[in-house]
Amino acid sequence: MDDKETEAAGERHRVIAMDGPAASGKSVVGRRAAERLRILFVSSGEMYRAAAWRAARAGIPWDVEAEVVACVRSADLRLEQRDGWIRLLVDGQDPGEELHSAEVNRGVSQVAKMPGIREILLGLQRSCARWGDLLMEGRDIGSVVFPETPYKFYLDASESERARRREAQGQEDAVGERDRMDSERSVAPLCVAAGAIVIDTTSMSIEEVLDELVRRLRQQGFTSA
Ligand code: DC
């Protein structure tokens, strides 16, 4: 069944869109919120990371767009549901922790601004809504991937706090530079989607963000299955 047929059959599930800059808390809060609400979790950032990972493994430099796109297009990309997550398998493999290597951190924003890459991943991201109610985190989920969903959030935090969080995770990641590339690109830039609820997490604990998110969702009538 393709996307149109699924929609026609009324099988689209509820989607919570969660966007924001790097290290704003989307992954950890998104994962925990999905667990609490008993819905699926999807990291669209990991899909862009998987694309960058495949290009790196093939030895393709980040700036050779046509080759990066051809490399990702020729891969066998499949979604798999495991432990409440929908993940992208690349040629039957889950790249796991390699998705967060310093090399992928360095190249992923360049790969994510390529229209050919975004087109490939957009179809996969939208198809996730056939699997069940879900929370998807990313940069353009409320603005481009699922603009029709009423449940939209934008998590933010100061740049220094976000850099501190990455360092505390032991990760080499130039968050400010990535944000600039993600916000300034021409296709699907990072932005606050129309109607999104903004939560500044700079001085909030994960628990506090989680409680606020679930409270706002309840206000909007989103209840667990
Ligand atoms: O959230 P993250 O740091 O894992 O995302 C990795 C990169 O992928 C990020 O620098 C921008 C890109 N990205 C994107 O362009 N659109 C998304 N929906 C998610 C991530």
mmCIF file of C-alpha atoms and ligand atoms in Angstrom:
data_model
loop_
_atom_site.group_PDB
_atom_site.id
_atom_site.type_symbol
_atom_site.label_atom_id
_atom_site.label_comp_id
_atom_site.label_asym_id
_atom_site.label_seq_id
_atom_site.Cartn_x
_atom_site.Cartn_y
_atom_site.Cartn_z
ATOM 1 C CA MET A 1 0.000 0.000 0.000
ATOM 2 C CA ASP A 2 1.423 3.430 -0.828
ATOM 3 C CA ASP A 3 0.992 6.590 1.290
ATOM 4 C CA LYS A 4 -2.093 7.799 -0.602
ATOM 5 C CA GLU A 5 -3.885 4.461 -0.305
ATOM 6 C CA THR A 6 -3.097 4.270 3.394
ATOM 7 C CA GLU A 7 -4.530 7.733 3.954
ATOM 8 C CA ALA A 8 -7.604 6.876 1.906
ATOM 9 C CA ALA A 9 -8.112 3.788 4.060
ATOM 10 C CA GLY A 10 -8.065 6.028 7.139
ATOM 11 C CA GLU A 11 -5.046 4.273 8.600
ATOM 12 C CA ARG A 12 -2.927 7.303 9.415
ATOM 13 C CA HIS A 13 -1.978 7.339 13.046
ATOM 14 C CA ARG A 14 -1.363 10.259 15.414
ATOM 15 C CA VAL A 15 2.014 11.954 15.125
ATOM 16 C CA ILE A 16 3.816 14.126 17.668
ATOM 17 C CA ALA A 17 6.357 16.310 15.866
ATOM 18 C CA MET A 18 9.371 17.393 17.910
ATOM 19 C CA ASP A 19 11.886 19.754 16.345
ATOM 20 C CA GLY A 20 14.792 21.804 17.603
ATOM 21 C CA PRO A 21 18.531 22.415 17.298
ATOM 22 C CA ALA A 22 21.284 19.916 18.123
ATOM 23 C CA ALA A 23 21.434 18.795 21.767
ATOM 24 C CA SER A 24 18.210 20.583 22.748
ATOM 25 C CA GLY A 25 17.000 17.361 24.391
ATOM 26 C CA LYS A 26 14.811 16.028 21.593
ATOM 27 C CA SER A 27 16.166 12.479 21.560
ATOM 28 C CA VAL A 28 16.176 11.765 25.258
ATOM 29 C CA VAL A 29 12.896 13.569 25.977
ATOM 30 C CA GLY A 30 11.289 12.170 22.824
ATOM 31 C CA ARG A 31 12.249 8.612 23.690
ATOM 32 C CA ARG A 32 11.035 8.878 27.261
ATOM 33 C CA ALA A 33 7.793 10.621 26.251
ATOM 34 C CA ALA A 34 7.087 7.922 23.665
ATOM 35 C CA GLU A 35 7.624 5.242 26.332
ATOM 36 C CA ARG A 36 5.313 7.035 28.746
ATOM 37 C CA LEU A 37 2.612 7.476 26.120
ATOM 38 C CA ARG A 38 3.147 3.935 24.780
ATOM 39 C CA ILE A 39 3.691 5.098 21.236
ATOM 40 C CA LEU A 40 6.552 4.554 18.774
ATOM 41 C CA PHE A 41 9.677 6.700 18.673
ATOM 42 C CA VAL A 42 11.497 7.723 15.499
ATOM 43 C CA SER A 43 14.724 9.737 15.253
ATOM 44 C CA SER A 44 14.822 11.316 11.808
ATOM 45 C CA GLY A 45 18.278 12.673 12.718
ATOM 46 C CA GLU A 46 19.513 9.086 12.831
ATOM 47 C CA MET A 47 18.226 8.598 9.292
ATOM 48 C CA TYR A 48 20.372 11.515 8.073
ATOM 49 C CA ARG A 49 23.243 10.106 10.084
ATOM 50 C CA ALA A 50 22.745 6.705 8.422
ATOM 51 C CA ALA A 51 22.968 8.373 4.995
ATOM 52 C CA ALA A 52 26.189 10.161 5.994
ATOM 53 C CA TRP A 53 27.541 6.932 7.472
ATOM 54 C CA ARG A 54 26.986 5.036 4.235
ATOM 55 C CA ALA A 55 28.724 7.720 2.159
ATOM 56 C CA ALA A 56 31.664 7.749 4.577
ATOM 57 C CA ARG A 57 32.003 3.969 4.394
ATOM 58 C CA ALA A 58 32.075 4.195 0.610
ATOM 59 C CA GLY A 59 34.879 6.762 0.900
ATOM 60 C CA ILE A 60 32.863 9.555 -0.731
ATOM 61 C CA PRO A 61 33.792 13.114 0.324
ATOM 62 C CA TRP A 62 30.908 15.078 1.879
ATOM 63 C CA ASP A 63 30.988 17.791 -0.764
ATOM 64 C CA VAL A 64 30.508 15.574 -3.844
ATOM 65 C CA GLU A 65 26.723 15.787 -3.826
ATOM 66 C CA ALA A 66 25.944 13.655 -6.890
ATOM 67 C CA GLU A 67 28.035 10.776 -5.554
ATOM 68 C CA VAL A 68 26.665 10.979 -2.032
ATOM 69 C CA VAL A 69 23.091 10.922 -3.367
ATOM 70 C CA ALA A 70 23.825 8.050 -5.781
ATOM 71 C CA CYS A 71 25.481 6.080 -2.980
ATOM 72 C CA VAL A 72 22.474 6.454 -0.656
ATOM 73 C CA ARG A 73 19.994 5.843 -3.467
ATOM 74 C CA SER A 74 21.663 2.539 -4.303
ATOM 75 C CA ALA A 75 21.526 1.300 -0.693
ATOM 76 C CA ASP A 76 18.874 -1.096 0.544
ATOM 77 C CA LEU A 77 17.045 1.154 3.045
ATOM 78 C CA ARG A 78 14.460 -0.522 5.231
ATOM 79 C CA LEU A 79 12.596 0.392 8.376
ATOM 80 C CA GLU A 80 12.513 -1.969 11.306
ATOM 81 C CA GLN A 81 10.485 -1.766 14.499
ATOM 82 C CA ARG A 82 12.278 -2.921 17.627
ATOM 83 C CA ASP A 83 11.652 -2.142 21.308
ATOM 84 C CA GLY A 84 9.304 0.738 20.515
ATOM 85 C CA TRP A 85 11.644 2.386 17.979
ATOM 86 C CA ILE A 86 11.434 2.527 14.224
ATOM 87 C CA ARG A 87 14.987 2.481 12.880
ATOM 88 C CA LEU A 88 16.557 2.570 9.487
ATOM 89 C CA LEU A 89 18.557 -0.457 8.408
ATOM 90 C CA VAL A 90 21.182 0.168 5.728
ATOM 91 C CA ASP A 91 21.869 -2.897 3.598
ATOM 92 C CA GLY A 92 20.408 -5.002 6.391
ATOM 93 C CA GLN A 93 22.670 -3.415 9.017
ATOM 94 C CA ASP A 94 21.928 -1.162 11.988
ATOM 95 C CA PRO A 95 24.968 1.166 12.184
ATOM 96 C CA GLY A 96 24.316 1.593 15.932
ATOM 97 C CA GLU A 97 26.780 3.792 17.807
ATOM 98 C CA GLU A 98 28.709 4.577 14.609
ATOM 99 C CA LEU A 99 25.892 7.001 13.803
ATOM 100 C CA HIS A 100 27.241 9.279 16.533
ATOM 101 C CA SER A 101 30.939 9.134 15.652
ATOM 102 C CA ALA A 102 32.952 12.358 15.332
ATOM 103 C CA GLU A 103 33.207 11.710 11.578
ATOM 104 C CA VAL A 104 29.431 11.491 11.107
ATOM 105 C CA ASN A 105 28.926 14.529 13.384
ATOM 106 C CA ARG A 106 31.235 16.484 11.083
ATOM 107 C CA GLY A 107 29.543 15.537 7.808
ATOM 108 C CA VAL A 108 25.883 14.995 8.577
ATOM 109 C CA SER A 109 24.698 18.606 8.156
ATOM 110 C CA GLN A 110 26.298 18.765 4.716
ATOM 111 C CA VAL A 111 24.556 15.560 3.691
ATOM 112 C CA ALA A 112 21.245 16.726 5.204
ATOM 113 C CA LYS A 113 21.155 19.828 3.009
ATOM 114 C CA MET A 114 21.197 17.797 -0.214
ATOM 115 C CA PRO A 115 17.713 17.834 -1.798
ATOM 116 C CA GLY A 116 18.229 14.317 -3.227
ATOM 117 C CA ILE A 117 18.932 12.912 0.231
ATOM 118 C CA ARG A 118 15.966 14.718 1.789
ATOM 119 C CA GLU A 119 13.656 13.374 -0.897
ATOM 120 C CA ILE A 120 14.722 9.770 -0.243
ATOM 121 C CA LEU A 121 14.335 10.102 3.527
ATOM 122 C CA LEU A 122 11.084 12.105 3.438
ATOM 123 C CA GLY A 123 9.238 9.156 1.893
ATOM 124 C CA LEU A 124 10.579 6.789 4.550
ATOM 125 C CA GLN A 125 9.741 9.217 7.359
ATOM 126 C CA ARG A 126 6.160 9.678 6.202
ATOM 127 C CA SER A 127 5.680 5.946 5.826
ATOM 128 C CA CYS A 128 6.422 5.509 9.561
ATOM 129 C CA ALA A 129 2.904 6.803 10.320
ATOM 130 C CA ARG A 130 1.496 3.528 8.997
ATOM 131 C CA TRP A 131 3.076 1.621 11.878
ATOM 132 C CA GLY A 132 1.182 3.226 14.730
ATOM 133 C CA ASP A 133 0.933 6.431 16.806
ATOM 134 C CA LEU A 134 4.413 7.910 17.039
ATOM 135 C CA LEU A 135 6.687 10.707 18.157
ATOM 136 C CA MET A 136 9.256 11.761 15.559
ATOM 137 C CA GLU A 137 12.119 14.103 16.374
ATOM 138 C CA GLY A 138 14.093 16.199 13.886
ATOM 139 C CA ARG A 139 14.395 19.623 12.300
ATOM 140 C CA ASP A 140 11.478 19.770 9.849
ATOM 141 C CA ILE A 141 8.946 17.308 11.258
ATOM 142 C CA GLY A 142 6.274 19.914 12.080
ATOM 143 C CA SER A 143 7.019 22.081 9.037
ATOM 144 C CA VAL A 144 7.563 19.565 6.211
ATOM 145 C CA VAL A 145 7.230 15.889 7.162
ATOM 146 C CA PHE A 146 3.908 16.047 9.054
ATOM 147 C CA PRO A 147 2.722 19.674 8.745
ATOM 148 C CA GLU A 148 -0.898 18.601 9.268
ATOM 149 C CA THR A 149 -0.390 17.185 12.770
ATOM 150 C CA PRO A 150 -1.884 19.264 15.604
ATOM 151 C CA TYR A 151 0.816 18.055 18.052
ATOM 152 C CA LYS A 152 3.937 20.117 17.419
ATOM 153 C CA PHE A 153 6.787 20.999 19.763
ATOM 154 C CA TYR A 154 10.032 22.917 19.399
ATOM 155 C CA LEU A 155 12.681 22.296 22.060
ATOM 156 C CA ASP A 156 15.361 24.933 22.437
ATOM 157 C CA ALA A 157 18.326 25.685 24.733
ATOM 158 C CA SER A 158 21.168 28.199 24.731
ATOM 159 C CA GLU A 159 24.133 27.325 22.524
ATOM 160 C CA SER A 160 26.520 27.134 25.489
ATOM 161 C CA GLU A 161 24.235 24.753 27.358
ATOM 162 C CA ARG A 162 23.888 22.540 24.288
ATOM 163 C CA ALA A 163 27.664 22.450 23.765
ATOM 164 C CA ARG A 164 28.038 21.537 27.455
ATOM 165 C CA ARG A 165 25.577 18.652 27.089
ATOM 166 C CA ARG A 166 27.477 17.190 24.127
ATOM 167 C CA GLU A 167 30.749 17.469 25.989
ATOM 168 C CA ALA A 168 29.237 15.751 29.004
ATOM 169 C CA GLN A 169 28.243 12.907 26.660
ATOM 170 C CA GLY A 170 31.889 12.700 25.597
ATOM 171 C CA GLN A 171 30.993 13.693 22.047
ATOM 172 C CA GLU A 172 32.977 15.836 19.657
ATOM 173 C CA ASP A 173 30.219 17.887 18.038
ATOM 174 C CA ALA A 174 30.310 21.517 16.838
ATOM 175 C CA VAL A 175 26.639 22.158 17.614
ATOM 176 C CA GLY A 176 26.682 25.868 16.755
ATOM 177 C CA GLU A 177 28.168 25.252 13.341
ATOM 178 C CA ARG A 178 25.685 22.453 12.607
ATOM 179 C CA ASP A 179 22.782 24.658 13.677
ATOM 180 C CA ARG A 180 23.859 27.399 11.311
ATOM 181 C CA MET A 181 24.047 24.967 8.409
ATOM 182 C CA ASP A 182 20.712 23.372 9.374
ATOM 183 C CA SER A 183 18.985 26.783 9.696
ATOM 184 C CA GLU A 184 20.454 28.412 6.608
ATOM 185 C CA ARG A 185 19.978 25.654 4.040
ATOM 186 C CA SER A 186 17.446 26.227 1.270
ATOM 187 C CA VAL A 187 15.463 22.986 1.657
ATOM 188 C CA ALA A 188 13.484 22.313 4.844
ATOM 189 C CA PRO A 189 15.600 24.480 7.180
ATOM 190 C CA LEU A 190 15.366 24.213 10.942
ATOM 191 C CA CYS A 191 12.529 26.517 12.027
ATOM 192 C CA VAL A 192 9.704 26.780 14.528
ATOM 193 C CA ALA A 193 6.743 25.250 12.677
ATOM 194 C CA ALA A 194 3.491 27.204 12.612
ATOM 195 C CA GLY A 195 1.520 26.331 15.726
ATOM 196 C CA ALA A 196 4.429 24.640 17.536
ATOM 197 C CA ILE A 197 4.740 24.940 21.324
ATOM 198 C CA VAL A 198 8.247 26.180 22.185
ATOM 199 C CA ILE A 199 9.921 24.815 25.330
ATOM 200 C CA ASP A 200 13.226 26.356 26.411
ATOM 201 C CA THR A 201 15.050 23.507 28.160
ATOM 202 C CA THR A 202 18.193 25.498 29.129
ATOM 203 C CA SER A 203 17.612 25.288 32.859
ATOM 204 C CA MET A 204 15.142 22.413 32.981
ATOM 205 C CA SER A 205 15.823 18.803 33.944
ATOM 206 C CA ILE A 206 14.777 15.990 31.613
ATOM 207 C CA GLU A 207 11.963 15.087 34.024
ATOM 208 C CA GLU A 208 10.686 18.679 34.003
ATOM 209 C CA VAL A 209 10.669 18.845 30.195
ATOM 210 C CA LEU A 210 8.933 15.498 30.042
ATOM 211 C CA ASP A 211 6.225 16.572 32.490
ATOM 212 C CA GLU A 212 5.652 19.826 30.609
ATOM 213 C CA LEU A 213 5.393 18.019 27.288
ATOM 214 C CA VAL A 214 2.923 15.439 28.558
ATOM 215 C CA ARG A 215 0.899 18.180 30.305
ATOM 216 C CA ARG A 216 0.637 20.192 27.076
ATOM 217 C CA LEU A 217 -0.316 17.079 25.115
ATOM 218 C CA ARG A 218 -3.087 16.258 27.589
ATOM 219 C CA GLN A 219 -4.359 19.845 27.238
ATOM 220 C CA GLN A 220 -4.560 19.190 23.521
ATOM 221 C CA GLY A 221 -6.523 16.011 24.118
ATOM 222 C CA PHE A 222 -3.694 13.579 23.396
ATOM 223 C CA THR A 223 -4.153 10.572 25.660
ATOM 224 C CA SER A 224 -2.225 7.302 25.737
ATOM 225 C CA ALA A 225 -3.603 4.367 23.788
HETATM 226 O O1 DC B 1 19.347 15.419 15.638
HETATM 227 P P1 DC B 1 20.690 14.991 15.083
HETATM 228 O O2 DC B 1 21.822 15.794 15.624
HETATM 229 O O3 DC B 1 20.919 13.524 15.238
HETATM 230 O O4 DC B 1 20.595 15.286 13.513
HETATM 231 C C1 DC B 1 21.689 15.073 12.672
HETATM 232 C C2 DC B 1 21.645 16.045 11.509
HETATM 233 O O5 DC B 1 20.604 15.677 10.621
HETATM 234 C C3 DC B 1 21.408 17.494 11.861
HETATM 235 O O6 DC B 1 22.620 18.230 11.856
HETATM 236 C C4 DC B 1 20.493 18.017 10.800
HETATM 237 C C5 DC B 1 19.951 16.819 10.115
HETATM 238 N N1 DC B 1 18.506 16.644 10.249
HETATM 239 C C6 DC B 1 17.710 17.269 9.331
HETATM 240 O O7 DC B 1 18.210 18.002 8.487
HETATM 241 N N2 DC B 1 16.370 17.068 9.357
HETATM 242 C C7 DC B 1 15.826 16.297 10.291
HETATM 243 N N3 DC B 1 14.493 16.112 10.284
HETATM 244 C C8 DC B 1 16.624 15.674 11.262
HETATM 245 C C9 DC B 1 17.974 15.884 11.229
#
